Coordinates of C-alpha atoms in Angstrom, one line a residue:
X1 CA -29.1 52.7 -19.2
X2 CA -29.7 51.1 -15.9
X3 CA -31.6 54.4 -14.8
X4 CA -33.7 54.0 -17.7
X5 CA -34.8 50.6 -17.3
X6 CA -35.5 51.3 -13.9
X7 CA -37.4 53.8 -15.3
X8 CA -39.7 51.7 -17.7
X9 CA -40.3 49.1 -14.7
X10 CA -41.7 51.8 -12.1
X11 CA -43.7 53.2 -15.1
X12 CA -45.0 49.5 -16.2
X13 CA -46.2 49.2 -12.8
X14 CA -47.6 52.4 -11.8
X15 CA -51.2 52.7 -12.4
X16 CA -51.9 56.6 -12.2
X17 CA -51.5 58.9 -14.8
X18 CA -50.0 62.0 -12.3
X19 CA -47.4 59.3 -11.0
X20 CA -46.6 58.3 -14.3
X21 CA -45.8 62.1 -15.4
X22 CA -44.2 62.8 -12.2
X23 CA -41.7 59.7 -12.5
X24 CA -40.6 61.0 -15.9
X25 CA -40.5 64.8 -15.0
X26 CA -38.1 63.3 -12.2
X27 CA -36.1 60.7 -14.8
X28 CA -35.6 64.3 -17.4
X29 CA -34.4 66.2 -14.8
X30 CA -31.8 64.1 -13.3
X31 CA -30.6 62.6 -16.3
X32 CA -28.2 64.7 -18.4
X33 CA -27.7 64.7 -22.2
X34 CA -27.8 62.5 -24.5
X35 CA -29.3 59.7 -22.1
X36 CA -32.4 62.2 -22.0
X37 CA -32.4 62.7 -25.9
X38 CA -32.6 58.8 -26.0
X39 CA -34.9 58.1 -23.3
X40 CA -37.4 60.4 -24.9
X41 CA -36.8 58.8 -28.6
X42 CA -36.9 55.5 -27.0
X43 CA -40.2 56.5 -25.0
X44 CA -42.0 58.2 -28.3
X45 CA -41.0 55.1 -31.0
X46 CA -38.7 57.7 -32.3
X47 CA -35.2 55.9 -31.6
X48 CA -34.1 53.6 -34.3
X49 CA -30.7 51.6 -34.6
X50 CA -29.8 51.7 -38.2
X51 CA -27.6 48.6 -38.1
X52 CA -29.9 46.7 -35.5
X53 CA -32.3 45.2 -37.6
X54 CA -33.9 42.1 -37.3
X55 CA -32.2 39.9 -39.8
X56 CA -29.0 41.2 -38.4
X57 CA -30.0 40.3 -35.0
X58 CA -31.8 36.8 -36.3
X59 CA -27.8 36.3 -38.0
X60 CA -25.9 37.2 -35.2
X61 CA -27.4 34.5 -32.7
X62 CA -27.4 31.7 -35.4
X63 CA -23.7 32.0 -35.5
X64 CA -23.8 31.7 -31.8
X65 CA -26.7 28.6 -31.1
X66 CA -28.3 26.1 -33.1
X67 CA -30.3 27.3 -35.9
X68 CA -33.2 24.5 -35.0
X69 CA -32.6 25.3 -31.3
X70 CA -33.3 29.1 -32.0
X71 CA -36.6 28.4 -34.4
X72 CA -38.3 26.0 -31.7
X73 CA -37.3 28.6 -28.9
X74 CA -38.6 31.6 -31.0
X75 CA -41.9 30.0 -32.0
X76 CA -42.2 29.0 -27.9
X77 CA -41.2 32.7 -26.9
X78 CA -42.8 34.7 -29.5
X79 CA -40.5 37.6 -29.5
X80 CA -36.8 38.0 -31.3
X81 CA -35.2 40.0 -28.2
X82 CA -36.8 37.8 -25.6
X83 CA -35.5 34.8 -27.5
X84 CA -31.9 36.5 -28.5
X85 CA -31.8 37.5 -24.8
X86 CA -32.7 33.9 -23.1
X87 CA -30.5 32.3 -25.7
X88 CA -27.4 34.9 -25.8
X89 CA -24.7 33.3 -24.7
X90 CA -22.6 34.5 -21.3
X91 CA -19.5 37.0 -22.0
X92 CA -17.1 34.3 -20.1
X93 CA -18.9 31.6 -21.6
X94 CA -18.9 32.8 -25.4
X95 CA -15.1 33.6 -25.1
X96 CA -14.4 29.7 -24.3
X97 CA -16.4 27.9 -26.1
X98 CA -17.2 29.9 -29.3
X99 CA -18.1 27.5 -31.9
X100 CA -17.1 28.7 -35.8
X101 CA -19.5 30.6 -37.1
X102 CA -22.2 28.8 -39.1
X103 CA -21.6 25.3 -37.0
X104 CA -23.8 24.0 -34.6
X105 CA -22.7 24.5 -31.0
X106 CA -22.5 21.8 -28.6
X107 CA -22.0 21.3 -24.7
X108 CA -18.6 21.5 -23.6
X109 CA -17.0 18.1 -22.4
X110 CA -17.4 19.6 -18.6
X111 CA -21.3 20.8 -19.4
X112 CA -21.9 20.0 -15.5
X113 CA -19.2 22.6 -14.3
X114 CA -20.4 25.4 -17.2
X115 CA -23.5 27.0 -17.2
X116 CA -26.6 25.5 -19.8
X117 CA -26.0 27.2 -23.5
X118 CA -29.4 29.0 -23.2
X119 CA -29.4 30.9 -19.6
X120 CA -29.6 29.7 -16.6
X121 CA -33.5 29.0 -15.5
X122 CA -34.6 30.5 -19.0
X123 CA -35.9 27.0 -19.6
X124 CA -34.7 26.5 -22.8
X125 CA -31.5 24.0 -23.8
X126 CA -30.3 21.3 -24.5
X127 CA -30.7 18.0 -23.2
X128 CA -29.1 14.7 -23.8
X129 CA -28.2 17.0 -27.6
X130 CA -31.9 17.1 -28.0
X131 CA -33.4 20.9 -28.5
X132 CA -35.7 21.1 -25.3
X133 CA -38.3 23.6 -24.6
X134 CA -40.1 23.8 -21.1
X135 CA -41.2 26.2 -18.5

C-alpha cells in the first residue's frame, strides 16, 4: 500500500500526460499480484469495499469520539475520511483509554503527558472540554 500511495502523490503532482503513463507503466510492472489488480480497481473507481460504507464508517468513529465533536469537525473538513482520519484515535492511545462504546470520550487525567484526542497538529480537539475547531 505504501507503494501505491507513493504512487498517487507522484501522479497528483506530475503535470505531463507521458510522465503520468510512464509512472504507472513503472508502478504495474514492479508490483505483483493482487496489489496490481487493486491499484488498477482503485485507479478506474472499480474497487469497492462491501462492508466499508459510510454509515459504517460514520458508526465506528462515534463509538470512538464525541458525536458533537465529530459533526462540528466534519462540517469544518468537508470530507468523512479526512475527518475519520484527523479524528481516529492512535493504536497506543485507543488501547488505554477506550471509552465504552456509545459514551462520550474525555481527556485522560494526564492529558499533558498523552497526545490531543484528535491528532496531533490536525487542529481539531478539545479544549478546556469544549469541541474546538481551528487551523
Amino acid at each position: 500500500m505504501n507503494r501505491f500511495a507513493e504512487l498517487l502523490d507522484r501522479l497528483a503532482y506530475e503535470p505531463g500526460r507521458n510522465a503520468k503513463v510512464r509512472l504507472l507503466v513503472a508502478y504495474f510492472r514492479e508490483v505483483e499480484d493482487p496489489d496490481r489488480g487493486y491499484a488498477l480497481a482503485a485507479l478506474t473507481g472499480a474497487l469497492s469495499f462491501r462492508h466499508a460504507k459510510p454509515a459504517l464508517i460514520r458508526a465506528l468513529i462515534a463509538e470512538r469520539t464525541d458525536p458533537v465533536l465529530f459533526e462540528m469537525s466534519y462540517d469544518y473538513v468537508g470530507d468523512l475520511s479526512e475527518t475519520v482520519a484527523l479524528m481516529w484515535p492512535s493504536p497506543t492511545r485507543a488501547l488505554s483509554t477506550s471509552p465504552a462504546p456509545g459514551t462520550a470520550s474525555s481527556p485522560p487525567r494526564n492529558a499533558a503527558s498523552s497526545p490531543p484526542p484528535c491528532g496531533e497538529g490536525s487542529g481539531v480537539g478539545v479544549a478546556n472540554g469544549t469541541p474546538s475547531l481551528g487551523r
